[in-house]
Amino acid sequence: NAVLPVIFALLPNKTEQKYRRLIEKVSELCPLWNPKYIMMDFEKASINSFADKFTTTTNPSLMSGCFFHLKNSIQRKVQVSNLTI
């Protein structure tokens, strides 16, 4: 039970168009790429783009959010709201 990061991408912005382009490029380089599990941060654009490509009835990839990014997001919200944990 381990996670193996296989893609790191520095994108100019966080739009669905950029994530779709990333997926297209990776698919060109690795035409047999068919992930069973996808873990990512909680960016809506990335979730939508990967879901459109990989969560179909013939390819039910399981997508999950990264706990590290969730924890950071909660910490930022707590700080902005002047709350304490």
PDB file of N, CA and C in Angstrom:
ATOM      1  N   ASN A   1       0.841  -1.190   0.000  1.00  0.00           N
ATOM      2  CA  ASN A   1       0.000   0.000   0.000  1.00  0.00           C
ATOM      3  C   ASN A   1       0.877   1.242   0.000  1.00  0.00           C
ATOM      4  N   ALA A   2       1.294   1.649  -1.163  1.00  0.00           N
ATOM      5  CA  ALA A   2       2.155   2.819  -1.280  1.00  0.00           C
ATOM      6  C   ALA A   2       1.680   3.685  -2.436  1.00  0.00           C
ATOM      7  N   VAL A   3       2.053   4.938  -2.358  1.00  0.00           N
ATOM      8  CA  VAL A   3       1.758   5.883  -3.432  1.00  0.00           C
ATOM      9  C   VAL A   3       3.065   6.179  -4.148  1.00  0.00           C
ATOM     10  N   LEU A   4       3.056   6.058  -5.451  1.00  0.00           N
ATOM     11  CA  LEU A   4       4.232   6.337  -6.250  1.00  0.00           C
ATOM     12  C   LEU A   4       3.926   7.507  -7.179  1.00  0.00           C
ATOM     13  N   PRO A   5       4.496   8.679  -6.888  1.00  0.00           N
ATOM     14  CA  PRO A   5       4.248   9.827  -7.775  1.00  0.00           C
ATOM     15  C   PRO A   5       4.876   9.569  -9.146  1.00  0.00           C
ATOM     16  N   VAL A   6       4.093   9.707 -10.178  1.00  0.00           N
ATOM     17  CA  VAL A   6       4.612   9.471 -11.521  1.00  0.00           C
ATOM     18  C   VAL A   6       4.605  10.720 -12.392  1.00  0.00           C
ATOM     19  N   ILE A   7       3.878  11.746 -11.985  1.00  0.00           N
ATOM     20  CA  ILE A   7       3.838  12.976 -12.772  1.00  0.00           C
ATOM     21  C   ILE A   7       3.958  14.177 -11.841  1.00  0.00           C
ATOM     22  N   PHE A   8       4.916  15.022 -12.155  1.00  0.00           N
ATOM     23  CA  PHE A   8       5.012  16.330 -11.521  1.00  0.00           C
ATOM     24  C   PHE A   8       4.972  17.335 -12.660  1.00  0.00           C
ATOM     25  N   ALA A   9       4.116  18.325 -12.579  1.00  0.00           N
ATOM     26  CA  ALA A   9       4.000  19.290 -13.669  1.00  0.00           C
ATOM     27  C   ALA A   9       3.912  20.700 -13.108  1.00  0.00           C
ATOM     28  N   LEU A  10       4.712  21.584 -13.662  1.00  0.00           N
ATOM     29  CA  LEU A  10       4.627  23.001 -13.330  1.00  0.00           C
ATOM     30  C   LEU A  10       3.840  23.665 -14.450  1.00  0.00           C
ATOM     31  N   LEU A  11       2.656  24.122 -14.132  1.00  0.00           N
ATOM     32  CA  LEU A  11       1.770  24.714 -15.130  1.00  0.00           C
ATOM     33  C   LEU A  11       1.691  26.219 -14.917  1.00  0.00           C
ATOM     34  N   PRO A  12       1.461  26.990 -15.995  1.00  0.00           N
ATOM     35  CA  PRO A  12       1.404  28.449 -15.864  1.00  0.00           C
ATOM     36  C   PRO A  12       0.170  28.946 -15.116  1.00  0.00           C
ATOM     37  N   ASN A  13      -0.879  28.137 -15.084  1.00  0.00           N
ATOM     38  CA  ASN A  13      -2.083  28.500 -14.326  1.00  0.00           C
ATOM     39  C   ASN A  13      -2.878  27.229 -14.049  1.00  0.00           C
ATOM     40  N   LYS A  14      -3.976  27.382 -13.346  1.00  0.00           N
ATOM     41  CA  LYS A  14      -4.745  26.212 -12.895  1.00  0.00           C
ATOM     42  C   LYS A  14      -6.098  26.134 -13.592  1.00  0.00           C
ATOM     43  N   THR A  15      -6.082  26.160 -14.915  1.00  0.00           N
ATOM     44  CA  THR A  15      -7.331  26.079 -15.667  1.00  0.00           C
ATOM     45  C   THR A  15      -7.547  24.651 -16.162  1.00  0.00           C
ATOM     46  N   GLU A  16      -8.797  24.321 -16.426  1.00  0.00           N
ATOM     47  CA  GLU A  16      -9.101  22.994 -16.972  1.00  0.00           C
ATOM     48  C   GLU A  16      -8.394  22.787 -18.304  1.00  0.00           C
ATOM     49  N   GLN A  17      -8.293  23.852 -19.089  1.00  0.00           N
ATOM     50  CA  GLN A  17      -7.621  23.752 -20.384  1.00  0.00           C
ATOM     51  C   GLN A  17      -6.170  23.311 -20.207  1.00  0.00           C
ATOM     52  N   LYS A  18      -5.467  23.866 -19.227  1.00  0.00           N
ATOM     53  CA  LYS A  18      -4.064  23.488 -18.995  1.00  0.00           C
ATOM     54  C   LYS A  18      -3.956  22.047 -18.505  1.00  0.00           C
ATOM     55  N   TYR A  19      -4.850  21.639 -17.610  1.00  0.00           N
ATOM     56  CA  TYR A  19      -4.816  20.258 -17.130  1.00  0.00           C
ATOM     57  C   TYR A  19      -5.143  19.279 -18.249  1.00  0.00           C
ATOM     58  N   ARG A  20      -6.083  19.631 -19.110  1.00  0.00           N
ATOM     59  CA  ARG A  20      -6.413  18.752 -20.240  1.00  0.00           C
ATOM     60  C   ARG A  20      -5.225  18.617 -21.192  1.00  0.00           C
ATOM     61  N   ARG A  21      -4.529  19.716 -21.400  1.00  0.00           N
ATOM     62  CA  ARG A  21      -3.341  19.696 -22.263  1.00  0.00           C
ATOM     63  C   ARG A  21      -2.261  18.801 -21.659  1.00  0.00           C
ATOM     64  N   LEU A  22      -2.097  18.892 -20.342  1.00  0.00           N
ATOM     65  CA  LEU A  22      -1.146  18.030 -19.641  1.00  0.00           C
ATOM     66  C   LEU A  22      -1.504  16.557 -19.848  1.00  0.00           C
ATOM     67  N   ILE A  23      -2.769  16.236 -19.672  1.00  0.00           N
ATOM     68  CA  ILE A  23      -3.228  14.854 -19.844  1.00  0.00           C
ATOM     69  C   ILE A  23      -2.989  14.386 -21.280  1.00  0.00           C
ATOM     70  N   GLU A  24      -3.252  15.260 -22.251  1.00  0.00           N
ATOM     71  CA  GLU A  24      -3.018  14.912 -23.658  1.00  0.00           C
ATOM     72  C   GLU A  24      -1.548  14.595 -23.902  1.00  0.00           C
ATOM     73  N   LYS A  25      -0.660  15.434 -23.374  1.00  0.00           N
ATOM     74  CA  LYS A  25       0.775  15.244 -23.583  1.00  0.00           C
ATOM     75  C   LYS A  25       1.263  13.949 -22.943  1.00  0.00           C
ATOM     76  N   VAL A  26       0.829  13.698 -21.717  1.00  0.00           N
ATOM     77  CA  VAL A  26       1.232  12.460 -21.045  1.00  0.00           C
ATOM     78  C   VAL A  26       0.697  11.255 -21.816  1.00  0.00           C
ATOM     79  N   SER A  27      -0.523  11.352 -22.315  1.00  0.00           N
ATOM     80  CA  SER A  27      -1.116  10.254 -23.093  1.00  0.00           C
ATOM     81  C   SER A  27      -0.361  10.019 -24.398  1.00  0.00           C
ATOM     82  N   GLU A  28       0.167  11.100 -24.993  1.00  0.00           N
ATOM     83  CA  GLU A  28       0.977  10.954 -26.203  1.00  0.00           C
ATOM     84  C   GLU A  28       2.285  10.228 -25.893  1.00  0.00           C
ATOM     85  N   LEU A  29       2.910  10.588 -24.766  1.00  0.00           N
ATOM     86  CA  LEU A  29       4.183   9.980 -24.383  1.00  0.00           C
ATOM     87  C   LEU A  29       4.019   8.543 -23.889  1.00  0.00           C
ATOM     88  N   CYS A  30       2.903   8.275 -23.247  1.00  0.00           N
ATOM     89  CA  CYS A  30       2.617   6.941 -22.689  1.00  0.00           C
ATOM     90  C   CYS A  30       1.223   6.515 -23.130  1.00  0.00           C
ATOM     91  N   PRO A  31       1.084   6.033 -24.369  1.00  0.00           N
ATOM     92  CA  PRO A  31      -0.248   5.719 -24.892  1.00  0.00           C
ATOM     93  C   PRO A  31      -0.998   4.642 -24.106  1.00  0.00           C
ATOM     94  N   LEU A  32      -0.284   3.809 -23.364  1.00  0.00           N
ATOM     95  CA  LEU A  32      -0.942   2.762 -22.575  1.00  0.00           C
ATOM     96  C   LEU A  32      -1.260   3.220 -21.158  1.00  0.00           C
ATOM     97  N   TRP A  33      -1.042   4.484 -20.869  1.00  0.00           N
ATOM     98  CA  TRP A  33      -1.289   5.031 -19.539  1.00  0.00           C
ATOM     99  C   TRP A  33      -2.772   4.912 -19.209  1.00  0.00           C
ATOM    100  N   ASN A  34      -3.068   4.134 -18.200  1.00  0.00           N
ATOM    101  CA  ASN A  34      -4.445   3.899 -17.800  1.00  0.00           C
ATOM    102  C   ASN A  34      -4.468   3.711 -16.274  1.00  0.00           C
ATOM    103  N   PRO A  35      -4.353   4.815 -15.527  1.00  0.00           N
ATOM    104  CA  PRO A  35      -4.202   4.690 -14.073  1.00  0.00           C
ATOM    105  C   PRO A  35      -5.441   4.116 -13.395  1.00  0.00           C
ATOM    106  N   LYS A  36      -5.196   3.273 -12.392  1.00  0.00           N
ATOM    107  CA  LYS A  36      -6.294   2.744 -11.588  1.00  0.00           C
ATOM    108  C   LYS A  36      -6.651   3.706 -10.467  1.00  0.00           C
ATOM    109  N   TYR A  37      -5.640   4.393  -9.948  1.00  0.00           N
ATOM    110  CA  TYR A  37      -5.831   5.329  -8.840  1.00  0.00           C
ATOM    111  C   TYR A  37      -5.174   6.651  -9.191  1.00  0.00           C
ATOM    112  N   ILE A  38      -5.851   7.739  -8.874  1.00  0.00           N
ATOM    113  CA  ILE A  38      -5.310   9.071  -9.122  1.00  0.00           C
ATOM    114  C   ILE A  38      -5.434   9.863  -7.830  1.00  0.00           C
ATOM    115  N   MET A  39      -4.294  10.360  -7.332  1.00  0.00           N
ATOM    116  CA  MET A  39      -4.309  11.201  -6.145  1.00  0.00           C
ATOM    117  C   MET A  39      -3.811  12.583  -6.551  1.00  0.00           C
ATOM    118  N   MET A  40      -4.520  13.606  -6.111  1.00  0.00           N
ATOM    119  CA  MET A  40      -4.166  14.969  -6.503  1.00  0.00           C
ATOM    120  C   MET A  40      -4.551  15.936  -5.406  1.00  0.00           C
ATOM    121  N   ASP A  41      -4.223  17.205  -5.638  1.00  0.00           N
ATOM    122  CA  ASP A  41      -4.664  18.212  -4.685  1.00  0.00           C
ATOM    123  C   ASP A  41      -6.141  18.507  -4.935  1.00  0.00           C
ATOM    124  N   PHE A  42      -6.669  19.508  -4.297  1.00  0.00           N
ATOM    125  CA  PHE A  42      -8.112  19.757  -4.355  1.00  0.00           C
ATOM    126  C   PHE A  42      -8.479  20.893  -5.313  1.00  0.00           C
ATOM    127  N   GLU A  43      -7.707  21.071  -6.369  1.00  0.00           N
ATOM    128  CA  GLU A  43      -8.025  22.075  -7.378  1.00  0.00           C
ATOM    129  C   GLU A  43      -9.201  21.580  -8.211  1.00  0.00           C
ATOM    130  N   LYS A  44     -10.233  22.371  -8.277  1.00  0.00           N
ATOM    131  CA  LYS A  44     -11.443  21.978  -9.005  1.00  0.00           C
ATOM    132  C   LYS A  44     -11.148  21.683 -10.476  1.00  0.00           C
ATOM    133  N   ALA A  45     -10.289  22.503 -11.080  1.00  0.00           N
ATOM    134  CA  ALA A  45      -9.974  22.307 -12.498  1.00  0.00           C
ATOM    135  C   ALA A  45      -9.275  20.971 -12.737  1.00  0.00           C
ATOM    136  N   SER A  46      -8.362  20.588 -11.858  1.00  0.00           N
ATOM    137  CA  SER A  46      -7.674  19.304 -12.049  1.00  0.00           C
ATOM    138  C   SER A  46      -8.623  18.139 -11.809  1.00  0.00           C
ATOM    139  N   ILE A  47      -9.461  18.251 -10.804  1.00  0.00           N
ATOM    140  CA  ILE A  47     -10.438  17.195 -10.524  1.00  0.00           C
ATOM    141  C   ILE A  47     -11.348  16.988 -11.728  1.00  0.00           C
ATOM    142  N   ASN A  48     -11.873  18.075 -12.269  1.00  0.00           N
ATOM    143  CA  ASN A  48     -12.770  17.983 -13.431  1.00  0.00           C
ATOM    144  C   ASN A  48     -12.066  17.369 -14.640  1.00  0.00           C
ATOM    145  N   SER A  49     -10.842  17.822 -14.908  1.00  0.00           N
ATOM    146  CA  SER A  49     -10.119  17.354 -16.092  1.00  0.00           C
ATOM    147  C   SER A  49      -9.785  15.874 -16.008  1.00  0.00           C
ATOM    148  N   PHE A  50      -9.277  15.441 -14.864  1.00  0.00           N
ATOM    149  CA  PHE A  50      -8.933  14.029 -14.720  1.00  0.00           C
ATOM    150  C   PHE A  50     -10.187  13.162 -14.676  1.00  0.00           C
ATOM    151  N   ALA A  51     -11.243  13.657 -14.058  1.00  0.00           N
ATOM    152  CA  ALA A  51     -12.499  12.892 -14.013  1.00  0.00           C
ATOM    153  C   ALA A  51     -13.070  12.714 -15.414  1.00  0.00           C
ATOM    154  N   ASP A  52     -13.028  13.772 -16.227  1.00  0.00           N
ATOM    155  CA  ASP A  52     -13.531  13.673 -17.602  1.00  0.00           C
ATOM    156  C   ASP A  52     -12.780  12.611 -18.397  1.00  0.00           C
ATOM    157  N   LYS A  53     -11.483  12.524 -18.179  1.00  0.00           N
ATOM    158  CA  LYS A  53     -10.647  11.602 -18.957  1.00  0.00           C
ATOM    159  C   LYS A  53     -10.669  10.174 -18.407  1.00  0.00           C
ATOM    160  N   PHE A  54     -10.669  10.031 -17.087  1.00  0.00           N
ATOM    161  CA  PHE A  54     -10.393   8.715 -16.515  1.00  0.00           C
ATOM    162  C   PHE A  54     -11.527   8.061 -15.740  1.00  0.00           C
ATOM    163  N   THR A  55     -12.607   8.739 -15.492  1.00  0.00           N
ATOM    164  CA  THR A  55     -13.697   8.077 -14.760  1.00  0.00           C
ATOM    165  C   THR A  55     -14.890   7.885 -15.680  1.00  0.00           C
ATOM    166  N   THR A  56     -14.791   6.849 -16.496  1.00  0.00           N
ATOM    167  CA  THR A  56     -15.871   6.480 -17.411  1.00  0.00           C
ATOM    168  C   THR A  56     -16.372   5.091 -17.020  1.00  0.00           C
ATOM    169  N   THR A  57     -17.418   4.661 -17.639  1.00  0.00           N
ATOM    170  CA  THR A  57     -17.951   3.331 -17.314  1.00  0.00           C
ATOM    171  C   THR A  57     -16.990   2.225 -17.726  1.00  0.00           C
ATOM    172  N   THR A  58     -16.187   2.467 -18.755  1.00  0.00           N
ATOM    173  CA  THR A  58     -15.220   1.454 -19.182  1.00  0.00           C
ATOM    174  C   THR A  58     -13.890   1.587 -18.451  1.00  0.00           C
ATOM    175  N   ASN A  59     -13.661   2.715 -17.798  1.00  0.00           N
ATOM    176  CA  ASN A  59     -12.405   2.947 -17.089  1.00  0.00           C
ATOM    177  C   ASN A  59     -12.699   3.661 -15.777  1.00  0.00           C
ATOM    178  N   PRO A  60     -13.117   2.936 -14.766  1.00  0.00           N
ATOM    179  CA  PRO A  60     -13.501   3.590 -13.510  1.00  0.00           C
ATOM    180  C   PRO A  60     -12.311   3.869 -12.594  1.00  0.00           C
ATOM    181  N   SER A  61     -11.442   4.810 -12.970  1.00  0.00           N
ATOM    182  CA  SER A  61     -10.322   5.184 -12.105  1.00  0.00           C
ATOM    183  C   SER A  61     -10.858   5.746 -10.800  1.00  0.00           C
ATOM    184  N   LEU A  62     -10.171   5.416  -9.724  1.00  0.00           N
ATOM    185  CA  LEU A  62     -10.541   5.960  -8.425  1.00  0.00           C
ATOM    186  C   LEU A  62      -9.717   7.212  -8.167  1.00  0.00           C
ATOM    187  N   MET A  63     -10.391   8.312  -7.905  1.00  0.00           N
ATOM    188  CA  MET A  63      -9.705   9.567  -7.640  1.00  0.00           C
ATOM    189  C   MET A  63      -9.831   9.899  -6.166  1.00  0.00           C
ATOM    190  N   SER A  64      -8.739  10.421  -5.618  1.00  0.00           N
ATOM    191  CA  SER A  64      -8.790  10.853  -4.225  1.00  0.00           C
ATOM    192  C   SER A  64      -7.937  12.093  -4.057  1.00  0.00           C
ATOM    193  N   GLY A  65      -8.277  12.857  -3.049  1.00  0.00           N
ATOM    194  CA  GLY A  65      -7.512  14.049  -2.732  1.00  0.00           C
ATOM    195  C   GLY A  65      -6.352  13.700  -1.820  1.00  0.00           C
ATOM    196  N   CYS A  66      -5.321  14.495  -1.892  1.00  0.00           N
ATOM    197  CA  CYS A  66      -4.119  14.287  -1.101  1.00  0.00           C
ATOM    198  C   CYS A  66      -4.332  14.835   0.310  1.00  0.00           C
ATOM    199  N   PHE A  67      -4.077  14.009   1.322  1.00  0.00           N
ATOM    200  CA  PHE A  67      -4.280  14.419   2.712  1.00  0.00           C
ATOM    201  C   PHE A  67      -3.397  15.608   3.071  1.00  0.00           C
ATOM    202  N   PHE A  68      -2.172  15.654   2.554  1.00  0.00           N
ATOM    203  CA  PHE A  68      -1.263  16.770   2.814  1.00  0.00           C
ATOM    204  C   PHE A  68      -1.890  18.087   2.379  1.00  0.00           C
ATOM    205  N   HIS A  69      -2.462  18.116   1.170  1.00  0.00           N
ATOM    206  CA  HIS A  69      -3.082  19.339   0.669  1.00  0.00           C
ATOM    207  C   HIS A  69      -4.353  19.681   1.445  1.00  0.00           C
ATOM    208  N   LEU A  70      -5.103  18.682   1.848  1.00  0.00           N
ATOM    209  CA  LEU A  70      -6.294  18.928   2.660  1.00  0.00           C
ATOM    210  C   LEU A  70      -5.904  19.559   3.989  1.00  0.00           C
ATOM    211  N   LYS A  71      -4.894  19.014   4.638  1.00  0.00           N
ATOM    212  CA  LYS A  71      -4.420  19.537   5.923  1.00  0.00           C
ATOM    213  C   LYS A  71      -3.956  20.989   5.776  1.00  0.00           C
ATOM    214  N   ASN A  72      -3.200  21.279   4.730  1.00  0.00           N
ATOM    215  CA  ASN A  72      -2.739  22.651   4.505  1.00  0.00           C
ATOM    216  C   ASN A  72      -3.902  23.600   4.264  1.00  0.00           C
ATOM    217  N   SER A  73      -4.884  23.161   3.516  1.00  0.00           N
ATOM    218  CA  SER A  73      -6.055  23.989   3.243  1.00  0.00           C
ATOM    219  C   SER A  73      -6.820  24.300   4.525  1.00  0.00           C
ATOM    220  N   ILE A  74      -6.979  23.303   5.372  1.00  0.00           N
ATOM    221  CA  ILE A  74      -7.678  23.511   6.647  1.00  0.00           C
ATOM    222  C   ILE A  74      -6.890  24.465   7.529  1.00  0.00           C
ATOM    223  N   GLN A  75      -5.568  24.305   7.583  1.00  0.00           N
ATOM    224  CA  GLN A  75      -4.743  25.199   8.395  1.00  0.00           C
ATOM    225  C   GLN A  75      -4.850  26.646   7.920  1.00  0.00           C
ATOM    226  N   ARG A  76      -4.839  26.861   6.607  1.00  0.00           N
ATOM    227  CA  ARG A  76      -4.975  28.226   6.077  1.00  0.00           C
ATOM    228  C   ARG A  76      -6.323  28.821   6.462  1.00  0.00           C
ATOM    229  N   LYS A  77      -7.385  28.036   6.339  1.00  0.00           N
ATOM    230  CA  LYS A  77      -8.729  28.513   6.683  1.00  0.00           C
ATOM    231  C   LYS A  77      -8.818  28.857   8.163  1.00  0.00           C
ATOM    232  N   VAL A  78      -8.219  28.037   9.015  1.00  0.00           N
ATOM    233  CA  VAL A  78      -8.214  28.295  10.458  1.00  0.00           C
ATOM    234  C   VAL A  78      -7.477  29.599  10.751  1.00  0.00           C
ATOM    235  N   GLN A  79      -6.329  29.815  10.116  1.00  0.00           N
ATOM    236  CA  GLN A  79      -5.550  31.032  10.345  1.00  0.00           C
ATOM    237  C   GLN A  79      -6.297  32.268   9.869  1.00  0.00           C
ATOM    238  N   VAL A  80      -6.890  32.198   8.694  1.00  0.00           N
ATOM    239  CA  VAL A  80      -7.633  33.338   8.147  1.00  0.00           C
ATOM    240  C   VAL A  80      -8.832  33.671   9.024  1.00  0.00           C
ATOM    241  N   SER A  81      -9.434  32.662   9.615  1.00  0.00           N
ATOM    242  CA  SER A  81     -10.626  32.860  10.451  1.00  0.00           C
ATOM    243  C   SER A  81     -10.276  33.166  11.905  1.00  0.00           C
ATOM    244  N   ASN A  82      -8.968  33.277  12.205  1.00  0.00           N
ATOM    245  CA  ASN A  82      -8.505  33.544  13.575  1.00  0.00           C
ATOM    246  C   ASN A  82      -9.026  32.517  14.570  1.00  0.00           C
ATOM    247  N   LEU A  83      -9.034  31.263  14.161  1.00  0.00           N
ATOM    248  CA  LEU A  83      -9.445  30.176  15.042  1.00  0.00           C
ATOM    249  C   LEU A  83      -8.204  29.489  15.596  1.00  0.00           C
ATOM    250  N   THR A  84      -8.382  28.657  16.598  1.00  0.00           N
ATOM    251  CA  THR A  84      -7.270  27.873  17.126  1.00  0.00           C
ATOM    252  C   THR A  84      -7.640  26.401  17.107  1.00  0.00           C
ATOM    253  N   ILE A  85      -6.612  25.602  16.998  1.00  0.00           N
ATOM    254  CA  ILE A  85      -6.832  24.150  16.991  1.00  0.00           C
ATOM    255  C   ILE A  85      -6.402  23.596  18.329  1.00  0.00           C
TER     256      ILE A  85
END
